[in-house]
C-alpha cells in the first residue's frame, strides 16, 4: 500500500479551536498525539477524520469496542432501553439485576457485583473495601500496571529507567503519604512480592494487578506467577484484586481468570464490557462485597449518581449476549494470531530486530529482542523507532497509537482483508525503515 500524502488541514483547524477552550485540546491526557486528529466518524473497524482520511483502527479507544465501533445491535438495545427509563436514581431496575446476573454467571470470582461507570471507580472501590475488610493500610501494585486516575494507584506505570521500582508519581498533586502506602514490585517476580509482604507483615490490605499487563503492551505472566500470588495473598491475609478492565471480556467473557484458573478475591471490569458505552463493575467474594453500604449495616461507602443507568446496562447486556452467542473470541483470536505470525515473517524477511508480542486480540511490535518478563526489560525498546513506525503507518491508513508501548486491538469487525492490508502496509514501512533484505536474525515472539 503506497503512502499517499494526506491532508490534515481540517483536523489542524479544529484542533486549534479545541486548544482555545480545552487545555491541550483533548479530554484525556494520552489523546494528544501527532498528527493532531479530529475524528468525524467511527464505524466497525474504521475511523475517519475531519479531512475524510480513513484508517483501519487498532487503537480502538484503548480497548472498548471489541465488537467493532458503533455496533448496531448494541446501539439498538440502548435506544430501546431509553424508551422505558434512563436514570431513576432510586432503588434498582430489572436491567441492573440482569447485568449483575450475567457477570455472576460468567466471572469465576463474582459472588456479588456492583456497577459503576469507569475502571478508575472500580479499582478505587476495590482498594477502599480491601482496607476496610483487612483493617490494613498498604497495598502492592506492579511496575508497569495502570489502574486508573486516582491517588491510590497512580505511580510507576511507564517509568523512566532511573525511577523503575523507586518512587515515580504519575501526577503532581498526589499526597506523598498516599503514594508511600502503595508498594511497588516487579511483575513476574514472586520472590520480590514475598519479600515485600514479609517486610510489611500484617500491613498489606491488597495486591492489585493486571493479570496480563496490557498497559505496557503485552507481558504474559510466567507459569506459576498468578498461582503464587494467590497463595501469598491468602497466606498473608491480603485481598487479591485482578484488574480485568482490559482483559475482561476481551480475552474471555469470564475474564482472564476463566482462562488461567486463578480466582482472585475481587475483580474490576470495564472497557469492553459495554462495547464503548461507559460501564464498569466491581465484583468478588460476598464477604468482602457485603461490606459496602449499599447493604444496610455495611460500613464502606459506594455511590455514583450515574451508576446503573440504562445506557451502560443495556449496552453491557447486548455486548455480553453477543459474546455468548457469536464466535467473537474465536474470530479475534484467529486474526490476532494471523497478525502476529505475519509480522514475524516480515521481520525475518527484512532482518528487523523486533519482538512481536500479544495475546488473543492484542498484538504489538517492540523494537528490541526478548526475553520480556517485566517492565524493566521494555526499557530496551527503541522508542524512536516504535513511534516512527506507527507514524508512517498512520500515513498509510493504519491507526496504531503513536505512543511508546501502546498495544493494538483487533475487533469482531476486522476482517482478513483488513489484516492483509495491514500486513502489506507494515511491510512497506519496515522496508523503508530497515532497507535491504535480511542479514540479521529472525524476530522472537513473546507469545
Ligand atoms: C487495567 C486498567 N484499569 C483501570 C483503568 C481505568 O479505567 P477508566 O479509564 O475507565 O477509568 C484502565 C484504563 O485504561 C486500565 O487499563
Coordinates of C-alpha atoms and ligand atoms in Angstrom, one line a residue:
X1 CA 0.0 0.0 0.0
X2 CA 1.6 3.2 -1.1
X3 CA 1.9 6.2 1.2
X4 CA -0.4 9.0 -0.1
X5 CA 0.2 12.5 1.0
X6 CA -2.6 13.0 3.4
X7 CA -4.0 16.4 4.3
X8 CA -4.8 17.1 8.0
X9 CA -5.9 20.7 7.3
X10 CA -9.4 20.4 8.8
X11 CA -8.1 18.4 11.8
X12 CA -5.5 21.1 12.4
X13 CA -8.0 23.9 12.1
X14 CA -10.5 22.3 14.5
X15 CA -7.7 21.3 16.9
X16 CA -6.6 24.9 17.1
X17 CA -10.2 25.8 18.1
X18 CA -10.1 22.9 20.7
X19 CA -7.0 24.4 22.2
X20 CA -8.7 27.7 22.8
X21 CA -11.3 26.0 25.1
X22 CA -9.6 22.9 26.5
X23 CA -6.1 22.6 27.9
X24 CA -4.2 20.8 25.1
X25 CA -7.4 20.5 23.1
X26 CA -8.2 17.0 24.3
X27 CA -10.2 15.4 27.2
X28 CA -7.8 12.7 28.3
X29 CA -4.1 13.0 28.7
X30 CA -2.9 10.4 26.2
X31 CA -5.1 11.6 23.4
X32 CA -2.8 14.4 22.5
X33 CA -0.8 13.0 19.6
X34 CA 0.8 13.9 16.3
X35 CA -0.7 14.3 13.8
X36 CA -3.5 16.1 15.7
X37 CA -6.6 14.2 14.8
X38 CA -10.2 15.4 14.9
X39 CA -12.3 12.3 14.4
X40 CA -15.6 12.7 12.4
X41 CA -16.8 9.1 12.4
X42 CA -16.1 5.6 13.7
X43 CA -17.7 2.5 12.2
X44 CA -16.8 -1.1 12.5
X45 CA -13.1 -1.4 12.2
X46 CA -12.7 2.1 10.7
X47 CA -12.0 5.6 12.0
X48 CA -12.5 8.6 9.7
X49 CA -11.0 12.0 10.4
X50 CA -12.2 15.5 9.7
X51 CA -10.3 15.5 6.3
X52 CA -12.0 12.3 5.2
X53 CA -8.9 10.2 5.8
X54 CA -9.8 6.6 6.6
X55 CA -7.9 4.4 9.0
X56 CA -8.1 0.7 9.9
X57 CA -8.3 1.3 13.7
X58 CA -6.3 -0.8 16.1
X59 CA -6.2 1.8 18.8
X60 CA -9.9 1.1 19.5
X61 CA -10.2 3.9 22.1
X62 CA -7.8 1.9 24.3
X63 CA -9.9 -1.2 24.1
X64 CA -13.7 -0.9 24.5
X65 CA -15.2 -1.7 21.0
X66 CA -14.5 -5.4 21.0
X67 CA -17.4 -5.9 18.6
X68 CA -16.3 -3.0 16.4
X69 CA -17.2 0.7 16.6
X70 CA -20.9 1.6 16.8
X71 CA -22.2 -1.9 16.8
X72 CA -25.8 -1.8 15.5
X73 CA -27.2 -4.5 17.9
X74 CA -25.7 -2.7 20.9
X75 CA -26.8 0.8 19.8
X76 CA -30.3 -0.6 19.1
X77 CA -30.6 -2.1 22.6
X78 CA -29.6 1.2 24.1
X79 CA -32.2 3.1 22.1
X80 CA -34.9 0.6 23.1
X81 CA -33.9 0.8 26.8
X82 CA -34.2 4.6 26.7
X83 CA -37.9 4.3 25.8
X84 CA -38.6 3.0 29.3
X85 CA -36.2 4.9 31.6
X86 CA -32.7 6.4 31.8
X87 CA -31.8 7.1 35.4
X88 CA -34.4 6.5 38.1
X89 CA -31.7 7.0 40.8
X90 CA -33.7 5.2 43.4
X91 CA -34.0 1.5 44.2
X92 CA -32.9 -0.7 41.4
X93 CA -34.1 -1.8 37.9
X94 CA -34.5 -5.2 36.2
X95 CA -31.8 -4.3 33.8
X96 CA -29.3 -3.8 36.6
X97 CA -30.2 -7.2 38.0
X98 CA -29.8 -8.8 34.6
X99 CA -26.3 -7.3 34.1
X100 CA -25.2 -8.4 37.6
X101 CA -26.6 -11.9 37.0
X102 CA -24.6 -12.2 33.8
X103 CA -21.4 -11.2 35.5
X104 CA -22.1 -13.6 38.3
X105 CA -22.7 -16.4 35.8
X106 CA -19.5 -15.8 33.8
X107 CA -16.8 -14.3 36.1
X108 CA -15.5 -17.0 38.5
X109 CA -14.8 -14.6 41.4
X110 CA -18.2 -12.8 41.1
X111 CA -20.2 -13.9 44.1
X112 CA -21.6 -10.4 44.3
X113 CA -21.5 -7.5 41.9
X114 CA -21.7 -3.7 41.9
X115 CA -21.9 -1.4 38.9
X116 CA -20.2 1.9 38.3
X117 CA -19.1 3.8 35.2
X118 CA -15.3 3.8 34.9
X119 CA -12.5 1.4 35.6
X120 CA -10.9 4.0 37.9
X121 CA -14.0 4.0 40.1
X122 CA -13.9 0.2 40.2
X123 CA -10.3 0.0 41.3
X124 CA -10.8 2.8 43.8
X125 CA -13.7 1.0 45.5
X126 CA -11.8 -2.3 45.4
X127 CA -8.9 -0.9 47.3
X128 CA -11.0 1.0 49.8
X129 CA -13.1 -2.1 50.6
X130 CA -9.9 -4.1 50.9
X131 CA -8.7 -1.7 53.5
X132 CA -12.0 -1.8 55.4
X133 CA -12.0 -5.6 55.3
X134 CA -8.5 -6.1 56.5
X135 CA -8.1 -3.1 58.7
X136 CA -4.7 -2.5 56.9
X137 CA -3.2 0.5 55.1
X138 CA -0.8 -0.6 52.4
X139 CA -1.3 -2.1 49.0
X140 CA 1.1 -3.7 46.5
X141 CA 1.0 -2.9 42.8
X142 CA 3.3 -3.8 40.0
X143 CA 5.7 -1.7 37.9
X144 CA 4.0 -1.1 34.5
X145 CA 0.5 -1.8 35.6
X146 CA -2.1 1.1 35.3
X147 CA -5.2 1.0 37.4
X148 CA -6.8 4.4 36.8
X149 CA -6.5 8.1 37.7
X150 CA -6.7 8.0 41.5
X151 CA -4.0 8.6 44.1
X152 CA -4.0 5.1 45.4
X153 CA -2.5 3.6 42.3
X154 CA -1.1 6.4 40.1
X155 CA 2.6 5.6 40.4
X156 CA 5.1 3.6 38.5
X157 CA 3.4 2.9 35.2
X158 CA 5.7 3.8 32.3
X159 CA 8.6 5.0 34.4
X160 CA 12.0 6.3 33.2
X161 CA 14.9 3.9 33.8
X162 CA 16.1 5.8 36.9
X163 CA 12.6 5.5 38.6
X164 CA 11.9 1.9 38.0
X165 CA 10.9 0.3 41.3
X166 CA 11.5 3.7 43.0
X167 CA 9.0 6.5 43.6
X168 CA 7.5 7.6 40.3
X169 CA 4.4 9.6 40.9
X170 CA 2.1 9.6 37.9
X171 CA 0.9 13.2 38.6
X172 CA 1.6 16.3 40.5
X173 CA -0.8 16.9 43.4
X174 CA -0.8 13.5 44.9
X175 CA -0.3 13.3 48.7
X176 CA 3.1 11.8 49.3
X177 CA 1.7 9.7 52.2
X178 CA -0.8 8.1 49.8
X179 CA 2.0 7.2 47.4
X180 CA 4.1 5.7 50.2
X181 CA 1.2 3.4 51.1
X182 CA 1.4 1.9 47.7
X183 CA 4.4 -0.5 47.4
X184 CA 5.7 -1.5 44.0
X185 CA 7.0 -4.9 42.9
X186 CA 8.3 -6.2 39.6
X187 CA 5.8 -8.3 37.6
X188 CA 6.6 -12.0 37.4
X189 CA 8.9 -11.7 40.4
X190 CA 7.2 -13.8 43.1
X191 CA 10.3 -13.6 45.3
X192 CA 10.0 -9.8 45.4
X193 CA 6.4 -10.0 46.4
X194 CA 7.2 -12.5 49.1
X195 CA 10.0 -10.2 50.5
X196 CA 7.7 -7.1 50.5
X197 CA 4.9 -9.0 52.2
X198 CA 7.4 -10.3 54.8
X199 CA 8.9 -6.8 55.4
X200 CA 5.4 -5.4 55.8
X201 CA 3.8 -8.3 57.7
X202 CA 0.2 -7.6 58.8
X203 CA 0.1 -4.3 56.9
X204 CA -0.8 -5.1 53.3
X205 CA -4.5 -4.9 52.6
X206 CA -4.4 -5.8 48.9
X207 CA -2.3 -6.9 46.0
X208 CA -3.7 -5.4 42.7
X209 CA -2.5 -6.3 39.2
X210 CA -3.5 -6.6 35.6
X211 CA -3.2 -10.4 35.2
X212 CA -1.6 -9.5 31.8
X213 CA -0.1 -6.1 32.0
X214 CA -1.5 -4.6 28.7
X215 CA -0.8 -1.0 29.7
X216 CA 2.8 -1.7 28.6
X217 CA 1.7 -3.8 25.6
X218 CA 1.7 -7.4 26.5
X219 CA 3.7 -9.1 29.2
X220 CA 2.5 -12.6 29.9
X221 CA 2.5 -13.9 33.4
X222 CA 5.1 -16.7 33.8
X223 CA 3.7 -20.1 34.6
X224 CA 3.1 -20.2 38.3
X225 CA 3.2 -16.4 38.9
X226 CA -0.6 -15.9 39.3
X227 CA -1.0 -19.1 41.3
X228 CA 1.9 -18.0 43.5
X229 CA 0.3 -14.6 44.1
X230 CA -2.9 -16.3 45.0
X231 CA -1.1 -18.4 47.6
X232 CA 0.9 -15.5 49.0
X233 CA -2.2 -13.2 49.3
X234 CA -4.1 -16.0 51.2
X235 CA -1.1 -16.8 53.4
X236 CA -0.7 -13.1 54.4
X237 CA -4.4 -12.2 54.7
X238 CA -4.2 -9.7 51.8
X239 CA -7.1 -9.3 49.3
X240 CA -6.1 -10.3 45.7
X241 CA -7.5 -7.9 43.1
X242 CA -7.4 -8.8 39.4
X243 CA -7.9 -5.6 37.5
X244 CA -9.5 -7.1 34.4
X245 CA -10.6 -3.7 32.9
X246 CA -8.7 -4.7 29.7
X247 CA -8.5 -8.5 29.9
X248 CA -12.2 -8.9 31.0
X249 CA -14.5 -9.6 28.0
X250 CA -11.7 -9.0 25.5
X251 CA -10.0 -12.4 26.3
X252 CA -13.0 -14.2 27.7
X253 CA -16.5 -13.5 28.9
X254 CA -15.3 -14.6 32.4
X255 CA -12.1 -12.5 32.2
X256 CA -8.6 -13.9 32.1
X257 CA -9.3 -15.6 35.4
X258 CA -11.6 -18.0 33.5
X259 CA -8.6 -18.9 31.3
X260 CA -5.8 -19.1 33.8
X261 CA -7.9 -20.8 36.5
X262 CA -6.7 -18.5 39.3
X263 CA -9.6 -16.9 41.2
X264 CA -8.9 -13.5 42.8
X265 CA -10.9 -12.2 45.8
X266 CA -12.1 -9.1 43.9
X267 CA -12.2 -8.3 40.2
X268 CA -12.6 -4.9 38.4
X269 CA -14.1 -4.7 34.9
X270 CA -14.8 -2.0 32.4
X271 CA -13.8 -1.1 28.8
X272 CA -15.1 -3.9 26.5
X273 CA -17.9 -4.7 28.9
X274 CA -20.3 -2.4 27.0
X275 CA -18.5 -2.1 23.7
X276 CA -17.8 1.6 24.1
X277 CA -20.6 2.9 26.3
X278 CA -19.5 3.9 29.8
X279 CA -19.9 1.0 32.2
X280 CA -17.7 -0.8 34.8
X281 CA -18.1 -3.2 37.6
X282 CA -16.6 -4.4 40.8
X283 CA -17.3 -8.0 41.8
X284 CA -15.9 -10.6 44.2
X285 CA -16.3 -12.5 47.4
X286 CA -19.6 -11.9 49.1
X287 CA -17.9 -11.5 52.5
X288 CA -15.9 -8.5 51.1
X289 CA -18.6 -7.0 48.8
X290 CA -21.2 -7.1 51.7
X291 CA -19.1 -4.5 53.5
X292 CA -20.4 -1.9 51.1
X293 CA -23.1 0.5 52.4
X294 CA -25.3 -0.4 49.5
X295 CA -26.4 -3.1 52.1
X296 CA -27.9 -1.7 55.3
X297 CA -25.3 -2.2 58.0
X298 CA -22.4 -2.0 55.6
X299 CA -19.5 0.3 56.6
X300 CA -17.8 1.1 53.2
X301 CA -19.3 3.9 51.1
X302 CA -20.2 3.1 47.5
X303 CA -22.1 5.6 45.4
X304 CA -22.4 7.3 42.0
X305 CA -25.1 9.4 40.5
X306 CA -24.9 7.6 37.2
X307 CA -24.4 4.1 38.5
X308 CA -26.7 1.5 36.8
X309 CA -28.0 3.9 34.2
X310 CA -29.9 2.4 31.3
X311 CA -27.4 3.3 28.6
X312 CA -24.5 1.4 30.2
X313 CA -26.6 -1.5 31.4
X314 CA -28.4 -2.1 28.0
X315 CA -25.1 -1.8 26.2
X316 CA -23.4 -4.3 28.6
X317 CA -26.2 -6.8 28.3
X318 CA -26.3 -6.6 24.5
X319 CA -22.5 -7.0 24.4
X320 CA -22.4 -9.9 26.8
X321 CA -25.2 -11.6 24.8
X322 CA -23.3 -11.2 21.6
X323 CA -20.2 -12.7 23.2
X324 CA -22.3 -15.7 24.4
X325 CA -24.0 -16.2 21.1
X326 CA -21.4 -15.4 18.4
X327 CA -17.8 -16.7 17.8
X328 CA -16.4 -13.3 18.7
X329 CA -13.4 -14.6 20.6
X330 CA -12.6 -17.3 18.0
X331 CA -12.6 -14.6 15.4
X332 CA -10.5 -12.0 17.2
X333 CA -8.0 -14.6 18.4
X334 CA -7.6 -16.0 14.9
X335 CA -7.0 -12.6 13.4
X336 CA -4.7 -11.7 16.3
X337 CA -2.6 -14.8 15.6
X338 CA -2.5 -14.1 11.8
X339 CA -1.2 -10.6 12.5
X340 CA 1.5 -11.8 14.9
X341 CA 2.6 -14.5 12.6
X342 CA 2.5 -12.3 9.5
X343 CA 4.6 -9.6 11.3
X344 CA 7.2 -12.2 12.4
X345 CA 7.5 -13.4 8.8
X346 CA 8.0 -9.8 7.6
X347 CA 10.6 -9.1 10.3
X348 CA 12.6 -12.2 9.4
X349 CA 12.4 -11.2 5.7
X350 CA 13.7 -7.8 6.3
X351 CA 16.1 -8.5 9.2
X352 CA 14.2 -6.4 11.6
X353 CA 15.3 -6.8 15.2
X354 CA 12.0 -6.9 16.9
X355 CA 9.7 -8.9 19.2
X356 CA 6.1 -9.5 18.3
X357 CA 4.1 -9.8 21.4
X358 CA 0.4 -10.3 22.2
X359 CA -2.4 -12.5 23.4
X360 CA -5.7 -13.2 21.7
X361 CA -6.9 -10.0 20.0
X362 CA -3.9 -7.9 21.3
X363 CA -0.7 -7.5 19.3
X364 CA 2.3 -5.2 19.0
X365 CA 5.8 -5.0 17.8
X366 CA 8.5 -4.0 20.3
X367 CA 11.7 -2.9 18.6
X368 CA 14.0 -4.9 20.8
X369 CA 14.9 -8.5 21.4
X370 CA 13.5 -10.7 24.1
X371 CA 13.1 -12.0 26.7
X372 CA 10.3 -9.8 28.1
X373 CA 9.3 -10.7 31.6
X374 CA 8.6 -7.4 33.1
X375 CA 8.7 -3.6 32.6
X376 CA 12.4 -3.3 33.2
X377 CA 13.0 -5.4 30.0
X378 CA 10.9 -2.9 28.0
X379 CA 13.4 -0.2 28.7
X380 CA 15.4 -1.7 25.8
X381 CA 12.6 -0.9 23.4
X382 CA 13.7 1.6 20.7
X383 CA 11.1 4.3 21.5
X384 CA 12.0 6.4 18.5
X385 CA 11.5 3.5 16.1
X386 CA 8.4 2.4 17.8
X387 CA 6.8 5.8 17.3
X388 CA 8.2 6.4 13.8
X389 CA 6.8 3.1 12.6
X390 CA 3.4 4.0 13.8
X391 CA 3.5 7.5 12.3
X392 CA 4.4 6.0 9.0
X393 CA 1.5 3.5 9.3
X394 CA -0.9 6.3 10.0
X395 CA 0.1 7.9 6.7
X396 CA -0.9 4.6 5.1
X397 CA -4.3 4.4 6.8
X398 CA -3.4 2.1 9.6
X399 CA -4.1 3.6 13.0
X400 CA -2.0 2.4 15.9
X401 CA -1.4 4.8 18.8
X402 CA 1.9 6.6 18.1
X403 CA 3.0 6.3 21.8
X404 CA 5.5 4.1 23.4
X405 CA 4.4 0.6 24.4
X406 CA 0.8 1.0 23.4
X407 CA -1.0 -2.2 22.4
X408 CA -3.2 -2.8 19.3
X409 CA -6.6 -4.3 19.4
X410 CA -8.5 -6.5 16.9
X411 CA -12.3 -6.4 16.9
X412 CA -15.0 -8.6 15.6
X413 CA -15.4 -6.0 12.8
X414 CA -11.9 -6.6 11.5
X415 CA -11.7 -9.0 8.6
X416 CA -9.0 -11.0 6.8
X417 CA -8.9 -8.3 4.2
X418 CA -8.1 -5.7 6.9
X419 CA -5.3 -8.0 8.1
X420 CA -3.9 -8.4 4.6
X421 CA -3.9 -4.6 4.1
X422 CA -2.3 -4.1 7.5
X423 CA 0.5 -6.6 6.9
X424 CA 1.1 -5.1 3.5
X425 CA 1.4 -1.6 5.0
X426 CA 3.7 -2.8 7.8
X427 CA 6.0 -4.5 5.3
X428 CA 6.2 -1.3 3.2
X429 CA 7.1 0.8 6.3
X430 CA 9.6 -1.7 7.6
X431 CA 11.2 -1.9 4.2
X432 CA 11.5 1.9 4.2
X433 CA 12.9 1.9 7.7
X434 CA 15.2 -1.1 7.6
X435 CA 16.3 -1.1 3.9
X436 CA 17.6 -4.2 2.2
X437 CA 16.5 -7.8 2.9
X438 CA 17.6 -9.9 5.8
X439 CA 21.1 -10.1 7.1
X440 CA 20.1 -10.2 10.7
X441 CA 18.5 -13.0 12.7
X442 CA 14.7 -13.6 12.8
X443 CA 12.5 -11.9 15.4
X444 CA 11.2 -13.6 18.5
X445 CA 7.7 -13.9 19.9
X446 CA 6.7 -13.1 23.4
X447 CA 3.5 -15.1 22.9
Ligands
LIG1 C1 -6.2 -2.1 33.6 C2 -6.9 -0.8 33.8 N1 -7.5 -0.5 34.9 C3 -8.2 0.7 35.1 C4 -8.3 1.6 34.1 C5 -9.1 2.9 34.3 O1 -10.2 2.8 33.6 P1 -11.0 4.2 33.2 O2 -10.2 4.9 32.2 O3 -12.3 3.7 32.7 O4 -11.2 4.9 34.5 C6 -7.7 1.4 32.9 C7 -7.7 2.4 31.8 O5 -7.0 2.3 30.9 C8 -6.9 0.2 32.7 O6 -6.3 -0.1 31.6

